[in-house]
Amino acid sequence: MSAANLERVFAPESVAVIGASRKPMSAGSAVMHNLVGGGFRGRIYPVNLHNGKVLGWKVYGCVEDLPEPVDLAVIATPIQSVAGIVRACAGKGIGGALVLSTGGRETGDRGAAMEQTILEGIRNSGFRLIGPNSFGIISPFEGLNAGFAGCMPGRGKMAFISQSGAICRAILDFAAKEHIGFSYFVSLGSMLDVDFGDMIDYLGGDPNVGSIVMYAENLSGIRHFMSAARAVSRIKPIIALKSGRSAAGAAAVFSHTGALTGEDATYDAAFQRAGIIRVKTFAELFDCAEFIGKQPGPKGQGLAIVTNAGGPGIMAVDALWDYGVAPASLSPETLNKLDAILPPHWSRLNPVDILDDATPSRYAKTVDILMHAREVDGLLVMLVPHDIAEPERTARNLSEQLKNSTSPVFTAWLGGSDAETGRAVFNRSGIPTFDSPERAVRAFMDLYHYSRNIELLQQIPKKLPDRLSFDRSAARRLIDAGLGRKSGLLTEMEAKMLLSAYGIAVNPTETANDAGHAVQIAETMGYPVVMKVHSPDIVHKSDIGGVVLDIRDARGVRTAFDYIRANVTDRHPGAFAGVSVQKMLPRGDFELIAGARKDKDFGPVLLFGTGGVLTEVFKDRCIGLPPLNRLLARHMIEKTLICRVLRGYRSIAAVDMLQLESLLIRLSQMVTDFAEIAEVDINPLLIHGGRIIAVDARAVVAPSAVEAPLHLVISPYPNQYEEEIEIEGAGRLMIRPIRPEDAPLLEDMFSVLSPESVYFRFFNVMKRLPHHMLARYTQIDYDREIALVAISVSGNSEKMLGVSRVIAGSSLKSAEFAVVVADQWQGRGIGAALLERCLNFAREKNIENVWAVVLPGNTKMLAMAKKMGFAVKHHDGSGEYNLSLDLTRWRQEGDFPAAKNGK
């Protein structure tokens, strides 16, 4: 990926417009007209492959004739010629191309083949390509309008990205009407090269971008997309409108889990994990982007509503109730203050109806009280125009007052032309304003959910009390057995053994080939028992009469055996391989389901919810993506309706949530370790004797084109970087990647750092690490950064002695590094040992250069850097030192100078 070349594409100093028509009003001419009309300040070079004329400009005959390697080539030629043009551009040293040509994969196999030829021509060249089938790109701050947009939109902090050109046209019209400006407006087209992940990475580093808005029909490079979105969404909101909200994929599924994890629900889970807000309509898309860009996040969901008419207030409350939220309850103190300034017959509740004769002064006094009320997290001010109300004057009075709020404030001036003057005042003042209560409430709830999601993403998960252990060898043998069958279906016995290998408790089960053996098993287990058909070919056993419950004696066992064999033989000849026998557990107050399915785009998808035979009817489930920790597992549980029962409900005892969290983490680890697991279904899960037990289980395996863990879209914890080393004076230390659960250890280490060490590391004076920094330093994306810690272990306690990290920039080619070691342990080689291993990680990720800025007094760091081969350059102006290391020089393992005592 070349971020530098994306910079050339979106902020070019020179553009070549390449056409292939003798007509003066060709597509290339239209692009030229839009470039000039948009105010582009750089150099423009027309290239007409038929040596035609373009509006009096000097025309170049081919790319090779251009006087310089321009930054951006805009290609508007037939698709058949694009591959050759692109190769010529890359050979000329041009930064990238915008391909407006249509006729690619959307036309069928021939078009797809031409796209593949285009891609082959730029592979590994660093040349970037947007399109084909792009509508164009617009960068208002650069005066760049390259494409078919007839007008240049205004400047703004919003970046818009879309696949669809038709949608781009509609959005530009909508934005002009609503006076919405953009920092970028990009049509990605077919996304042959540059995709949503690339754009999010690029836009995340641009100070002109305040929010990213995207319209997506599908995603490519999903692991990169998730990595980019997770990095950027913490600092800039990303709002997505994803079309194609279909039920399930076309592929057949074998289990309840498959039926309950449809495509759209998976996108919901992925967007939430990435911190992306998903909306359903264009109006909501821009309402949400504008609102989030202008207002602080609410601390809670307590919304106060001010209105001069009862009806709209009720409509706003109804809109809140659609989200399961009630308006804020006003405190006695707030009610008393309002009593003092409002007429005696005001509503005395929220919504605050200040009556139809409300003056601008009454509005201002009411708003002032509610803005300072502790119970209010957000304020909606509404006005209905009539003979007494003064929409414009009221808006002018309120606009400056509302700017001073530390909580989100917004307005809804209802009506047409009478209210429009007031809305115009708010728009000029940067106050979000809407034309209906429902639209206003929806925007507030989107802001609340965004703030809540970012808060959840920054929570610190707790460690499990015991380290989890797994029998991966046993699991591998079971999966290999399934891969040897055409169906890939594991028997119930095998599926339960697979779960047991990962520490998930199962109801003990044995198989019998004849009725006599079944009787022996049942009498050993103790009655009552359950018998099921044992077959690698049958999934839903109860559907064919393959299950008999509550068998209480040997006669019942023999009868059940004959009954199951007859049913299976009749409906699936040759499939009967015996029966399974297991203890009949008492029916609990509820049943649960847990499972996983391998999605074609997102890899393994996890499920938890209400189980039993009616699970697909109730559809009470939550979907998540691996890997999981305790916090993520708990969030999955809490999103289900059954969670209220799990916490204890009336006579139903509470469930041990730690057990449930552990079960989901174990299931997550299993599908993380084995890319071949296509589906696993645990239904039902029952609570028996205080334990959560898998009563029935099924699993399907299939060959995987991608090895674990690359089949995941979120990089898991990299166990391969764990090792023990001996450090003189410190003893045996565990070097390993940092985990989210390490936040307390990092906090403890920070607390013993000297003020000097803190200043050298953070260039600032801090007495403690703020929560958001703890989260940022421990919740890392292992695809683009690494943080290795040195841990001293004594019994069951751990102590962090040092940490080193390498963080890649948006280009993923350059990375910043940092090292900090607790003062007591400095000078022993711990920092060098950590940094050396971080540099090895960087080299594995094909990072080309690592760098850092070091203060002049940090002599230990400077000495270590020199010893490890860094180039050290003194900055005369600031006095700081720039350290850099060219990793392309160090290709062989062990090329780095040995860390002191670190081998």
Tab-separated table of N, CA and C in Angstrom, residues 495-597:
chain	number	residue	atom	x	y	z
A	495	ALA	N	-18.390	-34.230	18.026
A	495	ALA	CA	-18.595	-32.806	18.296
A	495	ALA	C	-18.412	-32.510	19.780
A	496	LYS	N	-18.918	-33.395	20.632
A	496	LYS	CA	-18.761	-33.185	22.073
A	496	LYS	C	-17.306	-33.360	22.499
A	497	MET	N	-16.603	-34.285	21.882
A	497	MET	CA	-15.181	-34.447	22.184
A	497	MET	C	-14.390	-33.213	21.774
A	498	LEU	N	-14.803	-32.588	20.652
A	498	LEU	CA	-14.153	-31.357	20.199
A	498	LEU	C	-14.365	-30.244	21.225
A	499	LEU	N	-15.589	-30.132	21.732
A	499	LEU	CA	-15.862	-29.127	22.760
A	499	LEU	C	-15.062	-29.422	24.026
A	500	SER	N	-15.011	-30.682	24.407
A	500	SER	CA	-14.268	-31.062	25.617
A	500	SER	C	-12.791	-30.715	25.489
A	501	ALA	N	-12.243	-30.830	24.282
A	501	ALA	CA	-10.835	-30.494	24.072
A	501	ALA	C	-10.569	-29.025	24.377
A	502	TYR	N	-11.604	-28.207	24.309
A	502	TYR	CA	-11.465	-26.780	24.619
A	502	TYR	C	-12.112	-26.414	25.958
A	503	GLY	N	-12.316	-27.429	26.808
A	503	GLY	CA	-12.733	-27.168	28.175
A	503	GLY	C	-14.201	-26.825	28.333
A	504	ILE	N	-15.031	-27.087	27.332
A	504	ILE	CA	-16.470	-26.836	27.439
A	504	ILE	C	-17.142	-28.098	27.967
A	505	ALA	N	-17.850	-27.969	29.087
A	505	ALA	CA	-18.470	-29.123	29.729
A	505	ALA	C	-19.585	-29.688	28.853
A	506	VAL	N	-19.608	-31.003	28.704
A	506	VAL	CA	-20.632	-31.668	27.901
A	506	VAL	C	-21.308	-32.749	28.731
A	507	ASN	N	-22.509	-33.111	28.316
A	507	ASN	CA	-23.211	-34.232	28.925
A	507	ASN	C	-22.558	-35.517	28.434
A	508	PRO	N	-21.936	-36.336	29.308
A	508	PRO	CA	-21.227	-37.536	28.858
A	508	PRO	C	-22.110	-38.415	27.981
A	509	THR	N	-21.539	-38.869	26.877
A	509	THR	CA	-22.292	-39.613	25.869
A	509	THR	C	-21.473	-40.808	25.402
A	510	GLU	N	-22.158	-41.935	25.207
A	510	GLU	CA	-21.511	-43.115	24.654
A	510	GLU	C	-22.368	-43.667	23.534
A	511	THR	N	-21.732	-44.435	22.639
A	511	THR	CA	-22.459	-44.984	21.496
A	511	THR	C	-22.596	-46.501	21.625
A	512	ALA	N	-23.668	-46.999	21.017
A	512	ALA	CA	-23.938	-48.439	21.023
A	512	ALA	C	-24.392	-48.874	19.643
A	513	ASN	N	-23.912	-50.048	19.193
A	513	ASN	CA	-24.288	-50.559	17.879
A	513	ASN	C	-25.497	-51.481	17.928
A	514	ASP	N	-25.836	-51.968	19.153
A	514	ASP	CA	-26.996	-52.858	19.269
A	514	ASP	C	-27.736	-52.539	20.560
A	515	ALA	N	-28.910	-53.081	20.676
A	515	ALA	CA	-29.780	-52.772	21.814
A	515	ALA	C	-29.183	-53.252	23.132
A	516	GLY	N	-28.518	-54.421	23.116
A	516	GLY	CA	-27.943	-54.948	24.351
A	516	GLY	C	-26.866	-54.041	24.905
A	517	HIS	N	-26.009	-53.567	24.007
A	517	HIS	CA	-24.957	-52.651	24.443
A	517	HIS	C	-25.561	-51.351	24.976
A	518	ALA	N	-26.626	-50.886	24.337
A	518	ALA	CA	-27.291	-49.666	24.795
A	518	ALA	C	-27.841	-49.835	26.205
A	519	VAL	N	-28.369	-51.042	26.499
A	519	VAL	CA	-28.891	-51.314	27.854
A	519	VAL	C	-27.765	-51.248	28.878
A	520	GLN	N	-26.624	-51.848	28.551
A	520	GLN	CA	-25.479	-51.824	29.474
A	520	GLN	C	-25.044	-50.392	29.789
A	521	ILE	N	-24.965	-49.576	28.753
A	521	ILE	CA	-24.553	-48.176	28.961
A	521	ILE	C	-25.553	-47.446	29.842
A	522	ALA	N	-26.835	-47.643	29.557
A	522	ALA	CA	-27.882	-46.934	30.301
A	522	ALA	C	-27.863	-47.325	31.769
A	523	GLU	N	-27.669	-48.597	32.051
A	523	GLU	CA	-27.695	-49.052	33.445
A	523	GLU	C	-26.443	-48.587	34.187
A	524	THR	N	-25.344	-48.442	33.478
A	524	THR	CA	-24.133	-47.890	34.105
A	524	THR	C	-24.312	-46.412	34.417
A	525	MET	N	-24.915	-45.678	33.481
A	525	MET	CA	-25.144	-44.242	33.685
A	525	MET	C	-26.200	-43.991	34.746
A	526	GLY	N	-27.209	-44.814	34.750
A	526	GLY	CA	-28.351	-44.612	35.631
A	526	GLY	C	-29.497	-43.946	34.886
A	527	TYR	N	-30.681	-44.460	35.114
A	527	TYR	CA	-31.860	-43.911	34.437
A	527	TYR	C	-32.313	-42.615	35.120
A	528	PRO	N	-33.080	-41.812	34.395
A	528	PRO	CA	-33.503	-41.905	32.991
A	528	PRO	C	-32.389	-41.477	32.043
A	529	VAL	N	-32.501	-41.939	30.778
A	529	VAL	CA	-31.512	-41.614	29.765
A	529	VAL	C	-32.212	-41.097	28.509
A	530	VAL	N	-31.383	-40.570	27.613
A	530	VAL	CA	-31.837	-40.122	26.295
A	530	VAL	C	-31.081	-40.925	25.250
A	531	MET	N	-31.789	-41.333	24.195
A	531	MET	CA	-31.137	-42.026	23.086
A	531	MET	C	-31.361	-41.251	21.793
A	532	LYS	N	-30.281	-41.169	20.989
A	532	LYS	CA	-30.350	-40.454	19.713
A	532	LYS	C	-29.671	-41.287	18.635
A	533	VAL	N	-30.071	-41.059	17.387
A	533	VAL	CA	-29.411	-41.737	16.289
A	533	VAL	C	-27.954	-41.282	16.227
A	534	HIS	N	-27.084	-42.243	15.977
A	534	HIS	CA	-25.660	-41.953	15.814
A	534	HIS	C	-25.332	-42.103	14.338
A	535	SER	N	-25.047	-40.980	13.662
A	535	SER	CA	-24.787	-41.031	12.221
A	535	SER	C	-24.063	-39.772	11.792
A	536	PRO	N	-23.061	-39.912	10.925
A	536	PRO	CA	-22.375	-38.722	10.406
A	536	PRO	C	-23.150	-38.035	9.279
A	537	ASP	N	-24.336	-38.591	8.918
A	537	ASP	CA	-25.087	-38.058	7.779
A	537	ASP	C	-26.355	-37.320	8.177
A	538	ILE	N	-26.718	-37.360	9.453
A	538	ILE	CA	-27.996	-36.784	9.874
A	538	ILE	C	-27.731	-35.637	10.833
A	539	VAL	N	-28.304	-34.475	10.533
A	539	VAL	CA	-28.089	-33.277	11.336
A	539	VAL	C	-29.205	-33.098	12.353
A	540	HIS	N	-30.415	-32.868	11.878
A	540	HIS	CA	-31.557	-32.601	12.767
A	540	HIS	C	-32.234	-33.929	13.112
A	541	LYS	N	-31.792	-34.545	14.186
A	541	LYS	CA	-32.199	-35.898	14.546
A	541	LYS	C	-33.681	-35.984	14.902
A	542	SER	N	-34.175	-34.974	15.639
A	542	SER	CA	-35.568	-35.043	16.089
A	542	SER	C	-36.542	-34.939	14.922
A	543	ASP	N	-36.125	-34.341	13.804
A	543	ASP	CA	-37.024	-34.182	12.656
A	543	ASP	C	-37.391	-35.509	12.017
A	544	ILE	N	-36.570	-36.548	12.217
A	544	ILE	CA	-36.850	-37.844	11.575
A	544	ILE	C	-37.168	-38.931	12.602
A	545	GLY	N	-37.520	-38.512	13.815
A	545	GLY	CA	-37.804	-39.504	14.852
A	545	GLY	C	-36.563	-40.188	15.352
A	546	GLY	N	-35.463	-39.451	15.391
A	546	GLY	CA	-34.196	-40.038	15.806
A	546	GLY	C	-33.822	-39.746	17.240
A	547	VAL	N	-34.766	-39.271	18.062
A	547	VAL	CA	-34.498	-38.950	19.458
A	547	VAL	C	-35.631	-39.491	20.325
A	548	VAL	N	-35.269	-40.142	21.421
A	548	VAL	CA	-36.254	-40.597	22.410
A	548	VAL	C	-35.783	-40.126	23.784
A	549	LEU	N	-36.665	-39.436	24.507
A	549	LEU	CA	-36.333	-38.859	25.803
A	549	LEU	C	-36.887	-39.684	26.956
A	550	ASP	N	-36.313	-39.454	28.138
A	550	ASP	CA	-36.868	-39.945	29.401
A	550	ASP	C	-37.121	-41.451	29.400
A	551	ILE	N	-36.087	-42.196	29.014
A	551	ILE	CA	-36.179	-43.671	29.030
A	551	ILE	C	-35.800	-44.154	30.427
A	552	ARG	N	-36.672	-44.983	31.042
A	552	ARG	CA	-36.521	-45.264	32.470
A	552	ARG	C	-36.185	-46.716	32.810
A	553	ASP	N	-36.093	-47.622	31.800
A	553	ASP	CA	-35.725	-48.999	32.112
A	553	ASP	C	-35.169	-49.669	30.863
A	554	ALA	N	-34.699	-50.930	31.045
A	554	ALA	CA	-34.057	-51.651	29.947
A	554	ALA	C	-35.037	-51.914	28.815
A	555	ARG	N	-36.278	-52.208	29.157
A	555	ARG	CA	-37.275	-52.442	28.099
A	555	ARG	C	-37.444	-51.180	27.249
A	556	GLY	N	-37.492	-50.054	27.921
A	556	GLY	CA	-37.610	-48.791	27.180
A	556	GLY	C	-36.416	-48.545	26.277
A	557	VAL	N	-35.212	-48.963	26.705
A	557	VAL	CA	-34.022	-48.797	25.885
A	557	VAL	C	-34.141	-49.622	24.609
A	558	ARG	N	-34.565	-50.892	24.751
A	558	ARG	CA	-34.687	-51.766	23.579
A	558	ARG	C	-35.751	-51.230	22.614
A	559	THR	N	-36.867	-50.786	23.181
A	559	THR	CA	-37.943	-50.231	22.333
A	559	THR	C	-37.461	-48.990	21.592
A	560	ALA	N	-36.743	-48.123	22.296
A	560	ALA	CA	-36.232	-46.896	21.682
A	560	ALA	C	-35.231	-47.217	20.582
A	561	PHE	N	-34.392	-48.219	20.809
A	561	PHE	CA	-33.395	-48.595	19.800
A	561	PHE	C	-34.090	-49.014	18.504
A	562	ASP	N	-35.107	-49.894	18.647
A	562	ASP	CA	-35.823	-50.367	17.461
A	562	ASP	C	-36.569	-49.220	16.773
A	563	TYR	N	-37.136	-48.327	17.572
A	563	TYR	CA	-37.899	-47.192	17.027
A	563	TYR	C	-36.996	-46.262	16.219
A	564	ILE	N	-35.835	-45.933	16.764
A	564	ILE	CA	-34.909	-45.023	16.069
A	564	ILE	C	-34.378	-45.689	14.808
A	565	ARG	N	-34.000	-46.983	14.904
A	565	ARG	CA	-33.450	-47.673	13.731
A	565	ARG	C	-34.472	-47.738	12.603
A	566	ALA	N	-35.740	-48.015	12.952
A	566	ALA	CA	-36.785	-48.108	11.927
A	566	ALA	C	-37.018	-46.757	11.250
A	567	ASN	N	-37.062	-45.680	12.040
A	567	ASN	CA	-37.294	-44.352	11.467
A	567	ASN	C	-36.168	-43.934	10.534
A	568	VAL	N	-34.937	-44.172	10.980
A	568	VAL	CA	-33.790	-43.744	10.176
A	568	VAL	C	-33.680	-44.583	8.910
A	569	THR	N	-33.875	-45.891	9.053
A	569	THR	CA	-33.777	-46.771	7.885
A	569	THR	C	-34.824	-46.417	6.845
A	570	ASP	N	-36.027	-46.034	7.332
A	570	ASP	CA	-37.107	-45.685	6.414
A	570	ASP	C	-36.827	-44.384	5.664
A	571	ARG	N	-36.251	-43.399	6.360
A	571	ARG	CA	-36.106	-42.063	5.762
A	571	ARG	C	-34.704	-41.795	5.236
A	572	HIS	N	-33.698	-42.487	5.786
A	572	HIS	CA	-32.321	-42.324	5.310
A	572	HIS	C	-31.648	-43.697	5.247
A	573	PRO	N	-32.005	-44.496	4.267
A	573	PRO	CA	-31.428	-45.847	4.185
A	573	PRO	C	-29.903	-45.801	4.178
A	574	GLY	N	-29.301	-46.644	4.997
A	574	GLY	CA	-27.855	-46.733	5.058
A	574	GLY	C	-27.195	-45.753	5.995
A	575	ALA	N	-27.966	-44.832	6.587
A	575	ALA	CA	-27.371	-43.810	7.450
A	575	ALA	C	-27.263	-44.256	8.898
A	576	PHE	N	-27.983	-45.317	9.304
A	576	PHE	CA	-27.997	-45.731	10.709
A	576	PHE	C	-26.676	-46.397	11.074
A	577	ALA	N	-25.990	-45.842	12.091
A	577	ALA	CA	-24.714	-46.404	12.540
A	577	ALA	C	-24.762	-46.734	14.022
A	578	GLY	N	-25.950	-46.792	14.600
A	578	GLY	CA	-26.103	-47.062	16.013
A	578	GLY	C	-26.823	-45.925	16.713
A	579	VAL	N	-26.723	-45.910	18.044
A	579	VAL	CA	-27.359	-44.865	18.832
A	579	VAL	C	-26.352	-44.294	19.819
A	580	SER	N	-26.627	-43.085	20.272
A	580	SER	CA	-25.867	-42.516	21.385
A	580	SER	C	-26.759	-42.535	22.611
A	581	VAL	N	-26.137	-42.741	23.763
A	581	VAL	CA	-26.863	-42.801	25.029
A	581	VAL	C	-26.244	-41.784	25.977
A	582	GLN	N	-27.088	-40.985	26.608
A	582	GLN	CA	-26.601	-40.003	27.576
A	582	GLN	C	-27.625	-39.815	28.679
A	583	LYS	N	-27.156	-39.315	29.784
A	583	LYS	CA	-28.022	-39.091	30.940
A	583	LYS	C	-29.082	-38.052	30.595
A	584	MET	N	-30.323	-38.303	31.038
A	584	MET	CA	-31.410	-37.335	30.866
A	584	MET	C	-31.307	-36.306	31.981
A	585	LEU	N	-30.916	-35.097	31.625
A	585	LEU	CA	-30.791	-34.035	32.624
A	585	LEU	C	-32.153	-33.402	32.884
A	586	PRO	N	-32.401	-32.973	34.118
A	586	PRO	CA	-33.677	-32.307	34.416
A	586	PRO	C	-33.853	-31.075	33.536
A	587	ARG	N	-35.051	-30.896	33.021
A	587	ARG	CA	-35.335	-29.727	32.196
A	587	ARG	C	-35.251	-28.471	33.048
A	588	GLY	N	-34.433	-27.518	32.643
A	588	GLY	CA	-34.262	-26.287	33.405
A	588	GLY	C	-35.335	-25.264	33.098
A	589	ASP	N	-35.190	-24.102	33.688
A	589	ASP	CA	-36.154	-23.024	33.456
A	589	ASP	C	-35.995	-22.416	32.061
A	590	PHE	N	-34.830	-22.617	31.436
A	590	PHE	CA	-34.581	-22.052	30.113
A	590	PHE	C	-33.469	-22.842	29.449
A	591	GLU	N	-33.351	-22.662	28.164
A	591	GLU	CA	-32.282	-23.283	27.383
A	591	GLU	C	-31.524	-22.198	26.630
A	592	LEU	N	-30.239	-22.428	26.447
A	592	LEU	CA	-29.378	-21.476	25.756
A	592	LEU	C	-28.795	-22.119	24.500
A	593	ILE	N	-28.285	-21.263	23.617
A	593	ILE	CA	-27.579	-21.731	22.431
A	593	ILE	C	-26.279	-20.948	22.297
A	594	ALA	N	-25.239	-21.626	21.875
A	594	ALA	CA	-23.979	-20.978	21.511
A	594	ALA	C	-23.464	-21.674	20.267
A	595	GLY	N	-22.792	-20.937	19.417
A	595	GLY	CA	-22.299	-21.562	18.202
A	595	GLY	C	-21.426	-20.626	17.402
A	596	ALA	N	-21.034	-21.115	16.247
A	596	ALA	CA	-20.201	-20.327	15.344
A	596	ALA	C	-20.430	-20.810	13.925
A	597	ARG	N	-20.266	-19.901	12.991
A	597	ARG	CA	-20.382	-20.217	11.568
A	597	ARG	C	-19.314	-19.445	10.816
